[in-house]
Coordinates of C-alpha atoms in Angstrom, one line a residue:
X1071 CA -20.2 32.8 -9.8
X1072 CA -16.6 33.8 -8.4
X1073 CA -14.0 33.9 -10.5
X1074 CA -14.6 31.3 -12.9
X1075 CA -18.0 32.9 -13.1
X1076 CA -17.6 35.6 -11.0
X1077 CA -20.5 37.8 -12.2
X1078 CA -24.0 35.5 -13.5
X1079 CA -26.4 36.4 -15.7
X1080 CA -28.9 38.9 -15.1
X1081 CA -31.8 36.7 -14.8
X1082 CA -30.1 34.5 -12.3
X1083 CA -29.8 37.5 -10.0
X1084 CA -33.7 38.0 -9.7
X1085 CA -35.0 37.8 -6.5
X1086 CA -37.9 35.2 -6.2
X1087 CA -41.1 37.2 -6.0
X1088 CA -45.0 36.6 -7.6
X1089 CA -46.1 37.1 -11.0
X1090 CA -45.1 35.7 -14.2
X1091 CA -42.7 35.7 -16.2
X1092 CA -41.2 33.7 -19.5
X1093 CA -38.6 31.2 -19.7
X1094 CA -35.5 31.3 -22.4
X1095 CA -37.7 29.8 -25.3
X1096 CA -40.9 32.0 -24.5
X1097 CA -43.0 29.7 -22.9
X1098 CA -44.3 30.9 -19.6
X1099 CA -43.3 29.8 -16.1
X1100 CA -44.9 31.1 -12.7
X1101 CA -41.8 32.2 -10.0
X1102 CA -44.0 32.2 -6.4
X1103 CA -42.3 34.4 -3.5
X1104 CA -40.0 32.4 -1.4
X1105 CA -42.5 31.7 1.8
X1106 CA -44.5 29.9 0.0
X1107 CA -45.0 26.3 -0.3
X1108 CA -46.1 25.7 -3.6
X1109 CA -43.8 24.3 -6.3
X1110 CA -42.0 26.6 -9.5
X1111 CA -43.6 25.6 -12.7
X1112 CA -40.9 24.7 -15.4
X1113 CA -42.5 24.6 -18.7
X1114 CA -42.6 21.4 -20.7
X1115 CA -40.0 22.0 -23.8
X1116 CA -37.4 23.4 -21.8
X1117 CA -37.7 20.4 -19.3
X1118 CA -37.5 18.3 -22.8
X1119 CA -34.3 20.0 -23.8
X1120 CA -32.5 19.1 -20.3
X1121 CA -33.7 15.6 -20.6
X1122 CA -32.6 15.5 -24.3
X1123 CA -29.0 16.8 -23.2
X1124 CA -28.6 14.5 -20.9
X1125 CA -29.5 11.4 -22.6
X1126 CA -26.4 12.7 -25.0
X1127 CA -24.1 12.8 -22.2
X1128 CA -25.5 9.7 -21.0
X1129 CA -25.0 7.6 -24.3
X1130 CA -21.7 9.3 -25.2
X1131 CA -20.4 7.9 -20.9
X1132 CA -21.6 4.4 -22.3
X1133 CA -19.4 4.8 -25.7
X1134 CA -16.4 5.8 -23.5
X1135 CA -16.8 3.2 -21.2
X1136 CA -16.7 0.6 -24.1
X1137 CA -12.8 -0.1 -23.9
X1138 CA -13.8 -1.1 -19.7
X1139 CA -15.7 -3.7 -21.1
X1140 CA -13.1 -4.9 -23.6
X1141 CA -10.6 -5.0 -20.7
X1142 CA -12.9 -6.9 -19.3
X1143 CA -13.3 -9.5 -21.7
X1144 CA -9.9 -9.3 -22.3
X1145 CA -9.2 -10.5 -18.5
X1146 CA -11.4 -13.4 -19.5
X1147 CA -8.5 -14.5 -22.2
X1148 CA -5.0 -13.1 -20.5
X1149 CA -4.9 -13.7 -16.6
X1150 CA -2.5 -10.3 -16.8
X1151 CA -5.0 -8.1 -18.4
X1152 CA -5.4 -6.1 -15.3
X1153 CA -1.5 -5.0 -15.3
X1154 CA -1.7 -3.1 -18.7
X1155 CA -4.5 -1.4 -21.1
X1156 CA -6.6 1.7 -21.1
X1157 CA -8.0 2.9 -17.6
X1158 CA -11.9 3.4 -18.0
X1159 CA -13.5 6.9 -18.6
X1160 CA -15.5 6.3 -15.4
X1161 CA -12.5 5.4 -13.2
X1162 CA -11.4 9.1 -14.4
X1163 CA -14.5 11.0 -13.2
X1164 CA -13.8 11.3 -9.7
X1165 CA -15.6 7.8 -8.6
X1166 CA -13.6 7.2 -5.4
X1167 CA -10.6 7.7 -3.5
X1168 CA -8.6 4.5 -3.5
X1169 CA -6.0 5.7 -1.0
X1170 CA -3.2 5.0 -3.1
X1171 CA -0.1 5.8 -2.4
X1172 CA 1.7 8.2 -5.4
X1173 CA 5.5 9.0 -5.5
X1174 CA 6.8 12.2 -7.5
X1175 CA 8.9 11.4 -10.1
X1176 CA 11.4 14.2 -8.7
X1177 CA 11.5 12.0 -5.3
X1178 CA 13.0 8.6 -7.4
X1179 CA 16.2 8.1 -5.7
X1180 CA 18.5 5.2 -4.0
X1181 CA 16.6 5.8 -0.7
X1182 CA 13.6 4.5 -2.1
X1183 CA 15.5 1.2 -4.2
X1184 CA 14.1 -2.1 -4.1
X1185 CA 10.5 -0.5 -3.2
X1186 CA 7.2 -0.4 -5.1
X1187 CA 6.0 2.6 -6.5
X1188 CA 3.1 4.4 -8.2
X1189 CA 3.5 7.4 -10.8
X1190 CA 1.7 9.1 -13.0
X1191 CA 3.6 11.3 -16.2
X1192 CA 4.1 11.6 -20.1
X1193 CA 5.5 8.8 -22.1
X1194 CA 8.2 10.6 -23.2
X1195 CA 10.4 8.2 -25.5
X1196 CA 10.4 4.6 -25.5
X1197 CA 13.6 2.9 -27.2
X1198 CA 13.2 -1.2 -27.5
X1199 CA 16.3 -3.2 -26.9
X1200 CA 15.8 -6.8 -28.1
X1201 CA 12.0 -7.8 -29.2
X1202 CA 11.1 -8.6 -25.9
X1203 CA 12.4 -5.4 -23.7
X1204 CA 12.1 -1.8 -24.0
X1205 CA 13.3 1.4 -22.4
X1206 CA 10.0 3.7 -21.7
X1207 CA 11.3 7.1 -20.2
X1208 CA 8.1 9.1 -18.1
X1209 CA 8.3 12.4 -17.6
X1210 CA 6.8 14.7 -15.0
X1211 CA 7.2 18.6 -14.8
X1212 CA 10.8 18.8 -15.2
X1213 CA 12.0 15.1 -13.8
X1214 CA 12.4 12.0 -15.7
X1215 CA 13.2 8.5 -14.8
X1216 CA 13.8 5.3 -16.9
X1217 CA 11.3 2.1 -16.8
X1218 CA 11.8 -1.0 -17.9
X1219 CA 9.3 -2.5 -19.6
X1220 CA 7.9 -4.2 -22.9
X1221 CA 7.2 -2.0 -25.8
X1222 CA 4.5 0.6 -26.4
X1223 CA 3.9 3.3 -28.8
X1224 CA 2.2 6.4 -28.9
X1225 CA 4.7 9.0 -27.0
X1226 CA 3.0 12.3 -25.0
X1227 CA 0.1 10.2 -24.0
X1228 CA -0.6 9.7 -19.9
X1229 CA 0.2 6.7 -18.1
X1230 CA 0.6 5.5 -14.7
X1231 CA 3.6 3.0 -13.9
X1232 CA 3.8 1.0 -10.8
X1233 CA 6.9 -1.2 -10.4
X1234 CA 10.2 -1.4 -8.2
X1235 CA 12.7 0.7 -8.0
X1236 CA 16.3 -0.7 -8.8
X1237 CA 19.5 1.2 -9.1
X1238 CA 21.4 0.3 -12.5
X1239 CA 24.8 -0.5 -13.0
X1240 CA 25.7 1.8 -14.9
X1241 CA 24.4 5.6 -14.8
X1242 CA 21.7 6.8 -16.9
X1243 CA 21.9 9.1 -20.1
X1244 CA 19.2 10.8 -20.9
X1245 CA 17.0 11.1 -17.4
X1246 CA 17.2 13.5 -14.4
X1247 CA 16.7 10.4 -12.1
X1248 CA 19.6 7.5 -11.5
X1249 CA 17.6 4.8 -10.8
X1250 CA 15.2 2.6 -12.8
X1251 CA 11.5 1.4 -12.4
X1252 CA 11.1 -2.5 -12.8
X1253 CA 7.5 -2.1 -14.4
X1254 CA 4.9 -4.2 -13.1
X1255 CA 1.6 -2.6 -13.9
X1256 CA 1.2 0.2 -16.9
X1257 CA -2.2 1.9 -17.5
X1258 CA -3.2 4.3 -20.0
X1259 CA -4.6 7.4 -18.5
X1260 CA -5.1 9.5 -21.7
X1261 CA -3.7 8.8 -25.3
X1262 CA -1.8 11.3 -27.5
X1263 CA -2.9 11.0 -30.7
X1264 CA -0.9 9.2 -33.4
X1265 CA 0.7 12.0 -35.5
X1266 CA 1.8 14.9 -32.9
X1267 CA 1.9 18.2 -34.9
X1268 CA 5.6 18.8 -33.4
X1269 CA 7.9 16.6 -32.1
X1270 CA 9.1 17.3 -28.3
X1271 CA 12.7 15.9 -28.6
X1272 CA 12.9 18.3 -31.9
X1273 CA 11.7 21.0 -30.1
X1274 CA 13.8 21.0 -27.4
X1275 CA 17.1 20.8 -29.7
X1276 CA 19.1 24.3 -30.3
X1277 CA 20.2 26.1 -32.9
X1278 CA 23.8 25.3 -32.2
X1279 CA 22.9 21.4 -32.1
X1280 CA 21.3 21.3 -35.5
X1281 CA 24.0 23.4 -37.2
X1282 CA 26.9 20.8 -35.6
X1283 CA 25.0 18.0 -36.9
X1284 CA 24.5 19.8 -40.5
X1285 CA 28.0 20.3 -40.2
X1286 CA 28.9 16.4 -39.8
X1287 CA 26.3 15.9 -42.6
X1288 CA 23.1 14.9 -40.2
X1289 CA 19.9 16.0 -41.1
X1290 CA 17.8 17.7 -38.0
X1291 CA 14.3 19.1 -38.0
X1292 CA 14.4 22.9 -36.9
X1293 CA 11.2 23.8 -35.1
X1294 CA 10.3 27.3 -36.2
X1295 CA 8.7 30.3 -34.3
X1296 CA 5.5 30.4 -35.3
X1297 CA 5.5 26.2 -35.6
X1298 CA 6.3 26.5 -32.1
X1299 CA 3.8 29.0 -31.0
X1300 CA 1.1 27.6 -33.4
X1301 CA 1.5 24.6 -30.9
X1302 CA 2.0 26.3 -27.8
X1303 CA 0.8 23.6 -25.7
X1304 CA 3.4 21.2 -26.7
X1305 CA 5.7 23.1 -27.1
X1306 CA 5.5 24.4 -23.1
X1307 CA 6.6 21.1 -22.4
X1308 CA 10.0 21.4 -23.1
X1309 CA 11.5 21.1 -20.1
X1310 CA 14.0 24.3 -21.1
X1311 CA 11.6 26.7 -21.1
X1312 CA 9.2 25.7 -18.0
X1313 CA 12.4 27.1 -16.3
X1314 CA 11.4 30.4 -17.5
X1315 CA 8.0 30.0 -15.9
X1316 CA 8.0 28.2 -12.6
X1317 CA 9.2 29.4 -9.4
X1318 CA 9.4 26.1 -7.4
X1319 CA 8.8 28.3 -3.7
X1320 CA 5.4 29.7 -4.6
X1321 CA 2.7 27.8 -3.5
X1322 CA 4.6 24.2 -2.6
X1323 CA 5.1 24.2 -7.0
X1324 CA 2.3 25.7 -7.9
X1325 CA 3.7 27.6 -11.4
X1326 CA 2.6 31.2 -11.9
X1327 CA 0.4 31.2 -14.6
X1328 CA -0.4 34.5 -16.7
X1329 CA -2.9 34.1 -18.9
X1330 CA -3.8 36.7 -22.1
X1331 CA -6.3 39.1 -21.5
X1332 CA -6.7 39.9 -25.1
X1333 CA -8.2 37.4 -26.8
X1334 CA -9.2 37.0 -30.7
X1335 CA -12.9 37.2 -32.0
X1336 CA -12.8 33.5 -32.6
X1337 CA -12.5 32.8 -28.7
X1338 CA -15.3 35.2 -27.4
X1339 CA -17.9 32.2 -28.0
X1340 CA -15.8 30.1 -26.1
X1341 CA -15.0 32.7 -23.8
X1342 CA -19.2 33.5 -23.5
X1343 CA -19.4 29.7 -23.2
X1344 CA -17.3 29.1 -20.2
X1345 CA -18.5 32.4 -18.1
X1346 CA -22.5 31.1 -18.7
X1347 CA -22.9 33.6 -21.5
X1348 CA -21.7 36.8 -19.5
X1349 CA -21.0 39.8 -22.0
X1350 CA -17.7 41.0 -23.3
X1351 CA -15.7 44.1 -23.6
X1352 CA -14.8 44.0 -27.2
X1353 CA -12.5 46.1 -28.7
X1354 CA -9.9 46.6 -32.3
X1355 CA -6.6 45.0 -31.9
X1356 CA -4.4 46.2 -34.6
X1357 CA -7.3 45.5 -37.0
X1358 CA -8.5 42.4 -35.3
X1359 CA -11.5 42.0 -33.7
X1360 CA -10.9 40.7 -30.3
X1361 CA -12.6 41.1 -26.3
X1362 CA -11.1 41.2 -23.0
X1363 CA -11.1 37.8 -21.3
X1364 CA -13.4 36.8 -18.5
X1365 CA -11.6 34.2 -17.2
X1366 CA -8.2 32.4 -17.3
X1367 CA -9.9 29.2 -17.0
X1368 CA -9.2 27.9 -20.6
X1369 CA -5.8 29.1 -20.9
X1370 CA -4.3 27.7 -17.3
X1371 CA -6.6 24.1 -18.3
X1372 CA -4.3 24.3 -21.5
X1373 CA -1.2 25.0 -19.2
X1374 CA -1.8 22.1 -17.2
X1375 CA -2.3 20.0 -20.7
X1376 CA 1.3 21.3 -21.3
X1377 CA 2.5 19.5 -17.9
X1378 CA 3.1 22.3 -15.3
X1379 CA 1.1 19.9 -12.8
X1380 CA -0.1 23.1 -10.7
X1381 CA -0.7 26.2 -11.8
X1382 CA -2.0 29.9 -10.4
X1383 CA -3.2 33.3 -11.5
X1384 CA -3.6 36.3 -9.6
X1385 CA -5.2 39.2 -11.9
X1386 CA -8.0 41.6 -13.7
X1387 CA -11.0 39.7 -14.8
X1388 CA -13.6 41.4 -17.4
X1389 CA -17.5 40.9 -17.7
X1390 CA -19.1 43.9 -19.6
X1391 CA -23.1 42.4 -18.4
X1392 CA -25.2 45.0 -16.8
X1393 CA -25.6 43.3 -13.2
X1394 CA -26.5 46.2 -10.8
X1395 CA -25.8 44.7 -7.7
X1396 CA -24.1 44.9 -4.6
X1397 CA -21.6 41.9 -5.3
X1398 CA -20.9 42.7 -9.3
X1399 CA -18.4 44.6 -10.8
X1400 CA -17.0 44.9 -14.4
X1401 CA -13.3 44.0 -13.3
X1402 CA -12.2 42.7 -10.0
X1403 CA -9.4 41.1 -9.4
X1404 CA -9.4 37.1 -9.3
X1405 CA -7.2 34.0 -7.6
X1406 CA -7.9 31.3 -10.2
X1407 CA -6.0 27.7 -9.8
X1408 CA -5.8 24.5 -11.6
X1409 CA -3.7 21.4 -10.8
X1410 CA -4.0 17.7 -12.2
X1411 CA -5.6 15.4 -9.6
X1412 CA -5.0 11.3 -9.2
X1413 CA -8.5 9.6 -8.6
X1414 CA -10.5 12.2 -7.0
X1415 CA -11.0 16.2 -6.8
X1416 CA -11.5 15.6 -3.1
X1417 CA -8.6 13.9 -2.7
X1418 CA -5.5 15.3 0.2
X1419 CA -4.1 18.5 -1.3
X1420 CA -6.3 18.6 -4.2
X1421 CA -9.2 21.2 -5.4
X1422 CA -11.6 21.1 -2.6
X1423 CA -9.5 20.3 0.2
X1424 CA -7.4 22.8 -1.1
X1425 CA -9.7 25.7 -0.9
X1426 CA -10.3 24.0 2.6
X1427 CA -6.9 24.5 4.0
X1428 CA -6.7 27.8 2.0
X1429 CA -9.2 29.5 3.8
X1430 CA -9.2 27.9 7.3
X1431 CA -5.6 29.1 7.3
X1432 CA -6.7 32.7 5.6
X1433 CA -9.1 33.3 8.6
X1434 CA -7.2 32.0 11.0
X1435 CA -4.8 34.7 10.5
X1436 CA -6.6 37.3 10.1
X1437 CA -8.8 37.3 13.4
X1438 CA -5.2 36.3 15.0
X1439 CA -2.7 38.8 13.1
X1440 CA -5.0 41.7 11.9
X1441 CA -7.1 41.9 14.9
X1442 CA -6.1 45.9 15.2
X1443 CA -7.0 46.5 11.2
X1444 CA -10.9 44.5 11.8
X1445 CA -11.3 46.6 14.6
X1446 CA -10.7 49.5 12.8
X1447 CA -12.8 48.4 10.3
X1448 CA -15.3 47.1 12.8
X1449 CA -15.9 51.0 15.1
X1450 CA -17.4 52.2 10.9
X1451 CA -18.8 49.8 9.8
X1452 CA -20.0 47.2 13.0
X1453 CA -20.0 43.4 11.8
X1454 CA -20.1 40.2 13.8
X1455 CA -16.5 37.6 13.2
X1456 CA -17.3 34.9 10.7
X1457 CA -17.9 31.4 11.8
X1458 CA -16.4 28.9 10.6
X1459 CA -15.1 25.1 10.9
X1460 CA -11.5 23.5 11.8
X1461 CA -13.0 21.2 8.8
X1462 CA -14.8 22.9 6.1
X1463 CA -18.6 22.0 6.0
X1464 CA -19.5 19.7 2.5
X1465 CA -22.8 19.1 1.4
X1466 CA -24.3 18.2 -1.9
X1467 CA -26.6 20.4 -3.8
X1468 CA -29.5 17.7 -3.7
X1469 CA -28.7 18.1 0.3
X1470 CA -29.0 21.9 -0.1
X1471 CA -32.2 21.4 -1.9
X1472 CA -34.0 19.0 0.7
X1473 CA -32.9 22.1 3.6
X1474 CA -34.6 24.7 1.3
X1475 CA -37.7 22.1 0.9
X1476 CA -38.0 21.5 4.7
X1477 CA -38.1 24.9 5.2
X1478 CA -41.0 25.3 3.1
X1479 CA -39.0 26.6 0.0
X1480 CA -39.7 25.2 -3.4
X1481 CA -36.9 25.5 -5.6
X1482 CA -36.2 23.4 -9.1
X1483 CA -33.9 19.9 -8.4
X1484 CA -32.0 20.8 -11.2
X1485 CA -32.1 24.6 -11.8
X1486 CA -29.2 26.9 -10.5
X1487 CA -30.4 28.6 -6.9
X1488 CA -30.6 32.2 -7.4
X1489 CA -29.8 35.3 -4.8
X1490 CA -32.2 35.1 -2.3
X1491 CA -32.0 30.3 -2.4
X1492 CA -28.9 31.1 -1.7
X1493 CA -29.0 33.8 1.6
X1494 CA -32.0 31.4 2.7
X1495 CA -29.9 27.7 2.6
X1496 CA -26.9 30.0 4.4
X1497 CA -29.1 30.7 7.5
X1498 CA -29.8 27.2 7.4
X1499 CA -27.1 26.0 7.3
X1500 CA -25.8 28.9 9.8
X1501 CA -28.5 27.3 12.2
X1502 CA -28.0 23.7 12.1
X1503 CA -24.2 23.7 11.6
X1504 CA -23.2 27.0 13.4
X1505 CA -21.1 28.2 10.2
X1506 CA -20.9 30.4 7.6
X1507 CA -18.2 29.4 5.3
X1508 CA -19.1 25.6 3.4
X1509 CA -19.0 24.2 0.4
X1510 CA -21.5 22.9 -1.6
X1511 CA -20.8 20.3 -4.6
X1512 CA -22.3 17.9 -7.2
X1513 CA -24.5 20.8 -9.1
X1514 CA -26.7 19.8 -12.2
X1515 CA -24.9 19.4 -15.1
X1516 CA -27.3 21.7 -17.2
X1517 CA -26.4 24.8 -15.2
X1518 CA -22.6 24.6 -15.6
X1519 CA -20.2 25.0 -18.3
X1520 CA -19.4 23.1 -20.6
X1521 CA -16.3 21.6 -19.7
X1522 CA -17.6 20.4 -16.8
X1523 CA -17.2 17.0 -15.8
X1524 CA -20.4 14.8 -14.9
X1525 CA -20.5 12.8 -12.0
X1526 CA -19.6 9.1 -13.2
X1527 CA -23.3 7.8 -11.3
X1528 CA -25.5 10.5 -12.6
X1529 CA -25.0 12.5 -15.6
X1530 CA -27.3 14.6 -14.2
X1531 CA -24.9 15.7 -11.4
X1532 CA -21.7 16.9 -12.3
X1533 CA -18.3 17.4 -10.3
X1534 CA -18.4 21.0 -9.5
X1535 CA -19.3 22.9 -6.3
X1536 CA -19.2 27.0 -5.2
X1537 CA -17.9 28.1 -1.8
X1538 CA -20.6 29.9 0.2
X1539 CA -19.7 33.2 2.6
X1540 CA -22.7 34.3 5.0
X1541 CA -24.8 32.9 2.6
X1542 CA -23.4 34.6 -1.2
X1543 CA -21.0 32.5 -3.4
X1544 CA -17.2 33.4 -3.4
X1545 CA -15.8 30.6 -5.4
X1546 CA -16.9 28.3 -8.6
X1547 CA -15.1 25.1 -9.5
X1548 CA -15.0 21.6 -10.8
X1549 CA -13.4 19.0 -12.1
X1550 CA -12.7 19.4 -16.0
X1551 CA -13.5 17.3 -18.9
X1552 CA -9.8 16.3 -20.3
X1553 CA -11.6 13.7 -23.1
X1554 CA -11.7 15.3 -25.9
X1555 CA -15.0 13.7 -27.8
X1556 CA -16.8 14.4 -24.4
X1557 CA -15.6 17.8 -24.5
X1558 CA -16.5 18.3 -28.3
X1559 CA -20.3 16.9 -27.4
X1560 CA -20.9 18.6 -24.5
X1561 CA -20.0 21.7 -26.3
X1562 CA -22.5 20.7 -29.0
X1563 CA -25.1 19.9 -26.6
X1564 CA -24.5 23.7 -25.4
X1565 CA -25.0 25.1 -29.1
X1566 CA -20.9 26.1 -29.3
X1567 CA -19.9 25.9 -32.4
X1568 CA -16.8 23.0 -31.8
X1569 CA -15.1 25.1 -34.6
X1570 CA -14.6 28.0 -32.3
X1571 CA -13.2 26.0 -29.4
X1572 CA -11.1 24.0 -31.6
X1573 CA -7.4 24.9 -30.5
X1574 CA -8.6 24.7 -27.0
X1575 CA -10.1 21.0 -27.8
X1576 CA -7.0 19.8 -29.9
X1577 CA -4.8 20.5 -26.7
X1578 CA -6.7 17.3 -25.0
X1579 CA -5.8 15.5 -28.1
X1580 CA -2.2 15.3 -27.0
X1581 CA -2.8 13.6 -23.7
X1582 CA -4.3 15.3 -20.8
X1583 CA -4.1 14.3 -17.1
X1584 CA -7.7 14.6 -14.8
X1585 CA -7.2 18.1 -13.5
X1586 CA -9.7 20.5 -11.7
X1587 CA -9.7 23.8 -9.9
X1588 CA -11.7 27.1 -9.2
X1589 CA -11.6 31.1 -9.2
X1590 CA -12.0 33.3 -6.4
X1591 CA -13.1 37.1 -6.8
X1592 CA -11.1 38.6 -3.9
X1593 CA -12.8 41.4 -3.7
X1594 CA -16.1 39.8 -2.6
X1595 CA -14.4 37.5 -0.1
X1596 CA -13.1 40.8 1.5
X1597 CA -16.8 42.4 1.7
X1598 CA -18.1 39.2 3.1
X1599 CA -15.6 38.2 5.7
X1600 CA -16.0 41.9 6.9
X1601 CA -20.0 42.1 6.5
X1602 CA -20.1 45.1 4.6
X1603 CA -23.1 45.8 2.3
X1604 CA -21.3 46.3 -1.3
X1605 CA -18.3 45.3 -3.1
X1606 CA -17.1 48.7 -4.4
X1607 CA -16.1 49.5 -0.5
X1608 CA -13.4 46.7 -1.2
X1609 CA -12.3 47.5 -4.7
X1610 CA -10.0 50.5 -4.9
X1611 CA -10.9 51.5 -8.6
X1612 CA -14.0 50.1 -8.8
X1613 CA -15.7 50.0 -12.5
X1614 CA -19.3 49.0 -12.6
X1615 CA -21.8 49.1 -15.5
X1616 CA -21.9 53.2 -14.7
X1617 CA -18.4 54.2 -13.4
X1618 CA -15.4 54.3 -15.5
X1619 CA -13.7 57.5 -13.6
X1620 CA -11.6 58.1 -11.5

């Protein structure tokens, strides 16, 4: 896969051909060459095991969905149930596009007094005046605004708050906004837990504020270095120092995100986990045992737990597997981007129809602005302009599947497609759709990571997809698991050891919006939108499983 899993195992690059072989546990499977019509034989106890990890993912959806049905009952009792409470797990994995109309916290101003609006941000402090009211200030990225309201608890967690906007009296301390939101509805996305290892407000206080109050005889809490950094993820969101770290005119406030490339021994399982077991470069780090990263993709998930919103990294990506390819290198360079989402990762400027503006836009200029360099490129080495859509082609896997089976291809429902599944369904799909750039979404659960979120009407489907050039895969994404008991069993259901994982899983503990995003390997984007035949014609320095000079 691209950047998120940019180079697969070994034995998913094997072309389909006859004979036998052996499956993962030893028992044997027959692979038959791909114009034939008979089916792939998938022996018993490893279709047992998928079965068996579903049914887990299954029961623990049910468990989640519990507090639905309380609301539900609740409704029964309070005809205002529907205005407050916990918003269902299922509500959060992608289930539909309401159409909703969301306001940025940043955008609160007189212009919009006296109207109704929706946002979404972190209970940040909630002060009660009387027994009856309460001041709840929601933060999100770097703005605030006040909301009136009736108390809550639990500070950090997500909620969404619709209600009207008025303009006080008087101004407001405290928030970057000088209007107020007359609360009408306030949901729960995700709760903080109880007992938050640091507290924000502490954390955000400076030296020379907690030496004036110890002067007039107040005691402060003092947040220490490696307190801080012990808790990195809540301590990002200060709003002091995401000043350091976003540059508002990249990306319409996308945040640059650079993410470690050393990472400690305890990670590499975690790091194996989330590239589908893909080998690392380990090496001594001052007497630590440590790897090169794969992938950014846990690190810029725990940036957007720390409330950047939007997030990107452009940079070296490591997989030390022996894949002997044309389309597999050791380090390439790789675009990975997360951002939270509202209802849906299909929803307007969100994961998939951003990577569909992306690269519509990204072609588009090329054949328009760089027509001299392709020419260029075009007298050595002759290849045909790409086709593509003004509206990026999106079909579903189990779509994909029933192409490959009309065209007498037998393939497993709910296995990955390997090399030569995937070249077949983009003539296919080349054929009847006259393009070669789409998308292809709701994979089996069982062949992506971990953190992976299942589709909310099949927990055999999940909400992922990979971006398809002339027929070979250029990006991998999904929407992410932000619960963190869903998190901790799918890892289980994976063999991870949750202990490994566990400073990645705690920063869901302390409320995480819905988020998704994917990873590009640039590199092989370039070969394909130029039709050359190998990846080490794009890569300046390329390092493969035999080249580490020049």
């Amino acid at each position: 896969m691209a950047s998120e899993v940019e180079n697969p195992s070994p034995a998913t690059e094997n072309r389909i051909d006859g004979g036998n072989t052996a499956s993962a546990d030893g028992n044997p499977t027959i692979e038959i060459a791909s114009d034939s019509s008979e089916s792939k034989v998938i022996s018993k106890k490893q279709a047992k095991k998928e079965a068996a990890k579903a049914e887990k993912i299954r029961r623990k959806q049910e468990e989640a969905s519990s507090a639905g049905a309380a609301s539900a009952k609740l409704a029964e009792t309070d005809p205002l149930a529907c205005n407050y409470g916990d918003v269902p797990i299922e509500d959060l994995q992608s289930k539909a596009v309401t159409g909703r109309k969301w306001t940025e916290v940043g955008m609160l101003d007189a212009k919009v007094a006296n109207g109704t609006v929706l946002i979404r941000g972190v209970a940040q402090t909630i002060r009660a005046v009387g027994k009856k009211m309460a001041f709840l200030v929601v933060r999100q990225f770097t703005a605030t605004v006040q909301c009136v309201l009736t108390v809550s608890e639990e500070l950090e967690s997500i909620v969404d708050v619709e209600g009207v906007v008025s303009i006080p009296t008087e101004p407001i301390k405290g928030t970057t906004q000088q209007v107020e939101i007359q609360v009408t509805k306030l949901h729960c996305i995700n709760r903080a837990v109880s007992n938050l290892p640091i507290n924000i407000e502490d954390a955000a206080r400076s030296e020379e504020e907690i030496k004036e109050a110890e002067k007039a005889g107040e005691k402060l809490v003092r947040v220490n270095q490696d307190t801080r950094l012990n808790n990195r993820v809540l301590d990002l969101r200060r709003l002091q120092i995401k000043q350091f770290f976003v540059c508002s005119v990249l990306w319409k406030m996308y945040a640059i995100c650079l993410c470690p490339k050393c990472i400690s021994a305890v990670s590499i399982i975690c790091d194996c986990a989330c590239e589908g077991g893909a080998a690392v470069f380990k090496l001594d780090y001052k007497g630590q045992a440590a790897c090169l990263a794969q992938s950014p993709q846990l690190y810029k998930q725990m940036v957007i737990c720390a409330g950047f919103g939007r997030v990107f990294e452009v940079g070296p990506v490591f997989r030390a597997e022996d894949s002997y390819t044309h389309r597999h290198l050791c380090e390439f360079i790789g675009l990975d981007v997360e951002m939270e989402i509202k209802e849906h990762y299909f929803e307007a400027r969100t994961v998939l129809d951003i990577v569909d503006r992306l690269f519509v836009t990204m072609f588009d200029y090329l054949d328009e602005k760089c027509k001299k360099l392709l020419d260029a490129i075009n007298r050595q080495y002759p290849f045909k302009p790409l086709k593509y859509l003004r509206k990026t082609l999106c079909l579903t896997f189990e779509e994909g599947i029933q192409m490959l089976k009309d065209a007498g291809i037998e393939v497993d429902p709910f296995g990955d497609l390997n090399t030569e599944a995937e070249r077949t369904l983009g003539r296919l799909v080349l054929d009847k759709y006259n393009t070669e750039f789409y998308i292809l979404h709701r994979y089996p659960l069982a062949v992506r990571p971990f953190y992976t979120m299942p589709c909310p009407d099949n927990p055999l489907y999940s909400n992922s997809f990979d971006v398809f050039i002339r027929g070979e895969e250029i990006i991998s994404g999904a929407q992410r698991v932000h619960f963190p008991d869903l998190l901790t069993s799918q890892a289980k259901a994976r063999g991870i050891d949750v202990s490994t994982i566990s400073a990645y899983v705690n920063s869901f503990r302390y409320g995480a919006c819905p988020h998704g995003g994917f990873g590009i390997g640039l590199e092989r984007v370039v070969m394909l939108f130029c039709g050359l035949g190998n990846i080490r014609q794009t890569s300046l320095f390329p390092r493969d499983p035999q080249r580490l000079i020049p």
